[in-house]
Amino acid sequence: MPTTTHDGLPPLHTHKPSRRTTANRVFVVVHFSAILALLYRHTLSLLHSTTLTSFFITLTFLISDTLLAFMYTTIQSLRMKPIYRTEFPENLKRVVEEPDFPALDVFICTADPYKEPPMNVVNTALSVMAYDYPTEKVSVYVSDDGGSALTLFAFMEAAKFASHWLPFCRNNNIVERCPEAYFETDHSRFPEAEKIKIMYQGMKVKVTNVIERGKVDQEYLTGKREIQAFNKWTDGFTRQDHPAVIQVLLDNSKDRDITGHLMSNLIYFSREKSRTSPHHFKAGALNALLRVSAIMTNAPIVLTLDCDMYSNNPDTPLRTLCYLSDPKLRSKVGYVQFPQRFQGINKTDIYASEFRHLFIINPCGFDGLLGPNYVGTGCFFSRRAFFGGPSELLPPEIPQLHPNNVVDKPLQNPEVLELANHVASCDYENNTTWGYKMGVRYGSLVEDYFTGYILLCEGWNAIFCNPERAAFLGDAPINLLDALNQSKRWAVGLLEVGFSKYSPVTYGVRAMGPLMGLGYAFGFWAFWAIPITTYAFVPQLALLNGITLFPKVSDPWFLLYAFVVLGAYGEELVDFVLSGGTFLKWWNNQRMWIIRGLSSFAFGFVEYFLKSLGISTHGFNVTSKVLDEDQRKRYEQGMMEFGVPSPFFVPLTVAAIVNLAAFAWGHVEIFRGGGSFEELFVQMFIAGFGIVNCIPIYEAMISRNDKGKIPTKTSLVSTILAFVLYAAAYPSRQTTANRLFAVVHSCAILTLLYHHSLSLLNSTTATSFFITLTFLVSDSILAFMFTTTQSFRMRPIYRDEFPENMKRVVQELDVPALDVFICTADPYKEPPMNVVNTALSVMAYDYPTEKLSVYVSDDGGSALTLFSFMEAAKFASHWLPFCRKNKIVECNPEAYFATDHSRFYEAEKIKDVYQGVKVRVNNVIEIGTVGPEHVTGEREIQAFSKWTDKFTKPDHPTVIQVVLDSSKDKDVSDHLMPNLIYVSREKRRTSLHHFKAGALNALLRVSATMTNAPIILTLDCDTYSNDSQTPHRALCYLSSDPKVGFVQFPQRFHGINKNDIYACEHKRLYKINPVGMDGLLGPNYLGTGSFFSRRAFFGEPSHLLPPEIPQLCPTNVVSNPIQSPEVTELAHRVAACSYEISTNWGSKIGVRYGSLVEDFFTGYRLHCEGWKSIFCHPTRAAFYGDAPMNLIDVLNQNKRWAIGDLEVAFSKYSPITYGTCVMGPLMGLSYAHYAFWPIWFQSHAYIQDLLDFVLAGGTVQTWWNDQRMWLIRGLSSFLFGTIEFFLKSLGIASHGFNVTSKVLDDDHSKRYEQGTIEFGVPSAMFVPLTMAAIVNLAAFAWGNVEVFRGKCSIEGVFVQMFIAGFGTMNSKPIYEAIINRKDKGRIPKKTAVVSTSLAFALFAAAHVTLRN
């Protein structure tokens, strides 16, 4: 037993090796030999596989067991040299004088006062402030990363209470120095305890009241110092964006307790945060603390604590000094780690929250090597360890941060505070080594594991100190979802290290040696998901299929399996019990490991790799420390908590169902004589073992009625998925389900499906079976989509209008008023001059100006857009009379002046005025702000006064600015002009805004209060009017049939190149299909160019759904001027972000929420409610817009549509169920055509489609490009959209509304005009396209080689050669972009290399699969 002494002085610590070390080493050799033998058997079985099924099953087990062997090896490395330490803190003062004790800085991190109650943090701080340690040497820093005034208030109260609590603990030698924990025990033996308790309860009530109110009221602030402290919390102070706050609450140079003793320093700290700067979560907070504390106290020892991890032993710092004061260790010890221990865990620890292996058993093994890993809390660091290895100090950028710097100025000295604020700024770390070579390390969600690992790699040692009385006690998550989310976050973070350049199996082994490197390789935790998932499903599914996977009981190989499994479990049980655990806790621990493998580890594994591919991102979620009483009671009773729907619970429930079914089926088979017990024993045992572990899941599904039961939705989804899994295991039984696709429109398709079905039934190998099955499923989907396409062809009609007759039917005075809605959101993606031109084009309509109101919704809340419209209003006074006088048809100034306009002498003058407007607007856009020099009148100055520093795009008040008032504003010819109103609805981060749908609903309400026109035209910001007669065309229908809800004009685009290489015209979507739907109930709403009856937004034609206030009723007559105070006030009220709460807006009234394609969903719902629509397609295009002109924008736009369509398709309003029932089969199938777009890649039978296309005005060349783009979308937008939708449905990913950019640079424009496809940026969506191009070219070339070599006949491979050749022809632009092109639009090299590698991988996989 080695003992450390100092020149004859008593020892400070000692350690002894584990008595089981030799036995461990012998067992490892024997057990690992058995594992190698098992892997050898798998390899032999793989080589001798006779079918594809047996090959893949064996390969699955080989991979799973190899991973198990690897993970087992990492654990065994920690059993090679475990040691146990003992300290003698009672000897410390005989070795080191108390005045010579080093100073101690304590870091306590918190982030959210609602998830981490401030009273918990206060208790943690008070417990360490009461340490048996010189108070003048202790400084407690509380990092509040949420920047909450509530937390600061709690610590101000704590500082007052500390003046009573600290002397009470000191005078009575209290051991339990956390007030909350102490007052829960018997404290009656000290007479003053009750008085202290009353003071504590008073503080607790006061803090809790403030938390419930959500703010610190003036009544709680008594002194000037307190009031001054809270002055920093202004309206612009948010959690994500605020300045640094450093508040010294206690100063040990002057603040004393009630007995006159000085108290420890207590400093509240919240670092600066900005949305534009990365903050690195907890790691960033700790580094900020390191710097701030260096400036203020710079103690050589630093203790890091989680906010809920209070001190349970007042002599803990003395135990640490037993190591850090040892001259033999001092220069090499980087940190002393105490185990995490938890309070409040139930008797059998059902969630395995103790993590006994992670926090006690493994650290003892590490301690015999270089030392334990850092676990994020309860760790005393040498400050020097954060600044390079023991032999090489890495100097910080300023001398005040040097670990040896002596702070000689008072804590609250202005220079100290100024420098502390400087090093706490969010941009301080820029161009420094903080987080990379210095301080806590960035690069992983588990900053503690990564930091400890890097420190040990740099040459530091660590000590594991595990005294009999727990040094710290904390809170563990005590509901299942929190436990799994925490484990998932750890799994993702560990993988970030495992697959980085610092991987333990490479870098770690070189830097620390093989045992430490392998020990740290437990970071590949998430790998457990693969073997656990394999053993949770594969043996069971094989059992259901009557396939035997394991040796019989009488087979010698069975003994090998038994030894490997029982040996591993037995060894773990021994370790667990000897470390102080019980058998029941061990059982729950292994069950939770299985649960984590099927949920946390699996989802963490997926999330990490999605993030690596750029598909998904992850962040740091604070684990909640709050639990309601019902949950706590169930937890104490040992009942698992499943109460909320979560994708985590789905694989668990599926596994429970599959294991139960397999176990029951195994018994049936044995009793029927279908299999022997000997052969099925192992699979029956595994299924039975799964069932025993799943007992809490069965109870939560069936017998429980409390709120912690598994939600019905989860049970249903899991049952369906279990049946799907079961069906996948029985592919031959899918034939009946596949025959559901038999009802199709075409006899040819029926014949093809019949052919596939026969081939499937007559398959002789697994390979041919699965290939045929793939074609059957694909062609069945094509048949379904083809059927939806045919619904458009059942009753197409073509309309003509006679707007010239309107004035003979309806007098001009009786023409209904028209409100035009133009939506924009970003002045940089949607240039304001485009929006201005759209507005001017409709303001110039041949329509009574007093009945025309144009509302511009600026969802970006940009002053630049408002300025543009103020300039537009001035120009309109010249432009409108010019158009009226000269009967201009092209009323968009930009489009008009691009043509020959010389026949009107005043045109050049108007053009000069327009160019002046354009120059001023573009100047403002480039500058990025509207300066005083741009604003001339008092009205304009007042309008822009709303844009304060607090006004941001996602957080701002409502702005409604009447730019033109039709009752008084006149043009240069003295005619009144239309109303022009700028609207930017209120936005708050805490409120949903529903993207464009929310903006349109806000416009509906605002316009109702100001003008309430019965007709509404909705326009995209870039869709300008091309025909001044368009409103009269719409009125030809809206005035004749009260059931017409809207009149839809086709989307047409200008600037599209000759052959429309990106198929932006969407002829089917915007022309062919609407003509077909027009013969039924009418076309779908396309989001722009649509004239609505306002009444259609308020319920069915026969039943008005009244809005919540009468002023919003579509029949209400507005009698007040639009700028009257009453109107303005009400308009602001209905534009508030909270207005829609508890109303029908978005669900039954207005534009509908629930899909990214709000236009499609709204039109669909209106049709379902009984409204009709009209497709109006005049010879002269009514509107022209901008189409995306580079491939990535096209694909991203299509992906967004795909996701939105799927949101409708898989909602309760699915067109094939709800739609068919409500509107009839043809309309239901028509809408299903759009809703299920993403699940296919081919839209047509080619000849029929070509005919439709040419008759609709297309050419063969544009049709060819259209079908090519359909294939491209299928391999990119639709594929990624489908994946993103289902990931979002499972809660793994989320999506939002991205504005399609309307800006293109000159090089892009030139290439587009030349018909060159633009690939220039790296994108995951280009990978499957490039792979397909390579595979098709290789297949076509190889087919020709095989034909010429005589290996096969052209007859036999003609169809495959044709398909590959067709793919090659369609891929021509891709080959050019890989090989020939040198411009910026070529395919990036990285994409080409990745695609080539994946193509080869696909070829190799196919070769292995198809050749067997």
Short mmCIF file of N, CA and C in Angstrom, two decimals, residues 9 16 24 72-73 99 153 213 255 260 325 395 411 459 509 584 723 747 751 877 943 1034 1089 1153 1267 1375 1406:
data_model
loop_
_atom_site.label_atom_id
_atom_site.label_comp_id
_atom_site.label_asym_id
_atom_site.label_seq_id
_atom_site.Cartn_x
_atom_site.Cartn_y
_atom_site.Cartn_z
N LEU A 9 6.78 13.71 8.06
CA LEU A 9 5.46 14.17 8.47
C LEU A 9 4.42 13.10 8.15
N LYS A 16 -4.15 1.63 -2.87
CA LYS A 16 -3.88 0.20 -2.95
C LYS A 16 -4.51 -0.35 -4.22
N ASN A 24 -8.93 -10.53 -12.94
CA ASN A 24 -9.47 -9.79 -14.09
C ASN A 24 -8.67 -10.07 -15.35
N TYR A 72 -16.27 -4.26 -25.69
CA TYR A 72 -15.85 -5.08 -24.54
C TYR A 72 -14.37 -4.83 -24.25
N THR A 73 -13.57 -4.71 -25.32
CA THR A 73 -12.13 -4.46 -25.15
C THR A 73 -11.89 -3.13 -24.47
N PRO A 99 -2.54 29.54 6.51
CA PRO A 99 -2.31 30.75 5.68
C PRO A 99 -1.70 30.42 4.32
N PHE A 153 -31.44 38.06 -8.73
CA PHE A 153 -32.23 38.38 -7.54
C PHE A 153 -32.10 37.27 -6.49
N ARG A 213 -43.75 35.22 -11.07
CA ARG A 213 -44.14 36.45 -11.76
C ARG A 213 -43.34 36.64 -13.05
N ASP A 255 -17.29 42.61 3.23
CA ASP A 255 -18.59 42.08 3.65
C ASP A 255 -18.42 41.04 4.75
N GLY A 260 -19.24 39.07 12.54
CA GLY A 260 -18.09 39.92 12.25
C GLY A 260 -17.03 39.26 11.41
N SER A 325 -1.14 19.31 -2.80
CA SER A 325 -0.05 19.83 -1.97
C SER A 325 1.13 18.87 -1.93
N PRO A 395 1.34 30.63 -23.00
CA PRO A 395 0.97 31.92 -22.41
C PRO A 395 -0.31 32.48 -23.03
N LEU A 411 -11.33 43.72 -5.65
CA LEU A 411 -12.28 43.03 -6.53
C LEU A 411 -13.11 44.00 -7.35
N GLY A 459 -0.24 15.37 -21.26
CA GLY A 459 0.75 14.95 -20.27
C GLY A 459 0.34 15.11 -18.83
N VAL A 509 -4.39 6.67 -28.36
CA VAL A 509 -3.46 5.54 -28.14
C VAL A 509 -2.02 6.01 -28.28
N LEU A 584 -31.06 -5.70 -7.82
CA LEU A 584 -32.16 -5.04 -8.51
C LEU A 584 -31.69 -3.79 -9.26
N PHE A 723 -45.99 -4.48 -37.39
CA PHE A 723 -46.59 -5.27 -38.48
C PHE A 723 -45.83 -5.07 -39.79
N CYS A 747 -55.15 -0.58 -68.96
CA CYS A 747 -54.98 -2.03 -69.11
C CYS A 747 -53.52 -2.40 -69.27
N THR A 751 -51.52 -5.00 -66.98
CA THR A 751 -50.77 -6.12 -67.55
C THR A 751 -49.35 -6.14 -66.99
N SER A 877 -47.46 59.33 -58.94
CA SER A 877 -48.22 60.52 -59.32
C SER A 877 -47.93 60.93 -60.77
N ALA A 943 -42.63 58.38 -39.79
CA ALA A 943 -42.80 56.98 -40.20
C ALA A 943 -41.59 56.13 -39.82
N ALA A 1034 -61.64 38.88 -64.04
CA ALA A 1034 -62.02 38.15 -62.82
C ALA A 1034 -63.48 38.42 -62.46
N GLY A 1089 -51.57 35.62 -58.21
CA GLY A 1089 -52.43 35.80 -59.37
C GLY A 1089 -53.82 35.25 -59.16
N TYR A 1153 -53.28 27.15 -41.84
CA TYR A 1153 -51.97 26.74 -41.36
C TYR A 1153 -51.86 25.21 -41.39
N GLN A 1267 -39.06 16.91 -68.84
CA GLN A 1267 -39.01 15.53 -68.32
C GLN A 1267 -37.66 15.26 -67.65
N TYR A 1375 -22.35 15.31 -67.14
CA TYR A 1375 -21.02 14.93 -67.62
C TYR A 1375 -20.22 16.16 -68.01
N ALA A 1406 -23.90 -4.04 -55.03
CA ALA A 1406 -24.73 -4.76 -56.00
C ALA A 1406 -24.03 -6.02 -56.49
#
